[in-house]
XYZ file of C-alpha atoms in Angstrom:
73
model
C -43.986 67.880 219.047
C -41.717 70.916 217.810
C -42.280 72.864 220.958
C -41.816 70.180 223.638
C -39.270 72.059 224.979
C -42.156 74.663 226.292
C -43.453 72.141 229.310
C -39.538 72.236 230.714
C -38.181 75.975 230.341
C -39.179 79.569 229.204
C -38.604 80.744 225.566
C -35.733 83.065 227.036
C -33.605 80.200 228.123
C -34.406 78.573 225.042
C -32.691 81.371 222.945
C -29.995 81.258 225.316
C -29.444 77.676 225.455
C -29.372 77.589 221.385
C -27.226 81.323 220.893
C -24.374 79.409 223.372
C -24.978 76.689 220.768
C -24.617 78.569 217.840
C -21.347 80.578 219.532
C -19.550 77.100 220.437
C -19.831 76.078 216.688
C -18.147 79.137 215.610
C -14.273 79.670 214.565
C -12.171 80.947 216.607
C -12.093 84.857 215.558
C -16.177 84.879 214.613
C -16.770 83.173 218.109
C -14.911 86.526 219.748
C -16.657 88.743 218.091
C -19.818 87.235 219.058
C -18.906 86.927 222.384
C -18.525 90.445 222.146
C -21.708 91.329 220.862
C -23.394 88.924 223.794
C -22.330 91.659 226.545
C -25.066 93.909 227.432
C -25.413 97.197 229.526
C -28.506 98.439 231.140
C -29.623 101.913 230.248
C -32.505 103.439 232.128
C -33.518 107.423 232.804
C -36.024 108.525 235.666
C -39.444 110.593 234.180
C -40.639 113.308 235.516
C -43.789 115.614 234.767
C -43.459 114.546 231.298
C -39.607 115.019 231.116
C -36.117 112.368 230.746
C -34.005 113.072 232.799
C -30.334 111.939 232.557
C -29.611 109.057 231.476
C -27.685 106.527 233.805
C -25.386 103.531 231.645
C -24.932 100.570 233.786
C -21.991 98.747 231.849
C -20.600 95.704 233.745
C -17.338 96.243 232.172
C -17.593 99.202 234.747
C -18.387 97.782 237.834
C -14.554 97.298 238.546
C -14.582 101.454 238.891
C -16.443 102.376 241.533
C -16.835 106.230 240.356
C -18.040 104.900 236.874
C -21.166 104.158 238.757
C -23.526 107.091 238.807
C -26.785 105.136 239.967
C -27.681 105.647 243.102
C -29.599 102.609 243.641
C-alpha cells in the first residue's frame, strides 16, 4: 500500500504537497532560500523553418511592470 495516495491525486500534487512539507520543517534562513528557489518563470521561443527565434521570459516577479512583458499573447 505505498502508493495509495495514487487513487486520490496526481504525482505532481504529490511532490508539491511533500516539497511544502519539507519547506515548513526548515529553519528560518534555509526555509527563505528555498522559498526562493520554489519561484519559477516560463521561458518559451516561437520556431520557424527550422529557426529560434527570440526568446520571451515570463517572470511573475514582472507582471507588476507592464513593459517587462514582451509576449504578445
Amino acid at each position: 500500500m505505498s502508493a495509495t495516495w495514487r487513487g486520490v491525486f496526481t504525482f505532481n500534487k504529490y511532490s508539491q504537497i511533500t516539497a511544502s512539507a519539507v519547506r515548513k520543517s526548515l529553519k528560518e534562513s534555509q526555509r527563505l532560500a528555498a522559498e526562493k528557489r520554489g519561484i519559477t518563470a516560463l521561458r518559451y521561443q516561437v520556431w520557424e523553418n527550422g529557426k529560434g527565434g527570440e526568446q520571451i521570459i515570463l517572470d511573475p516577479a514582472q507582471d507588476s511592470d507592464p513593459k517587462a512583458n514582451k509576449a504578445a499573447v
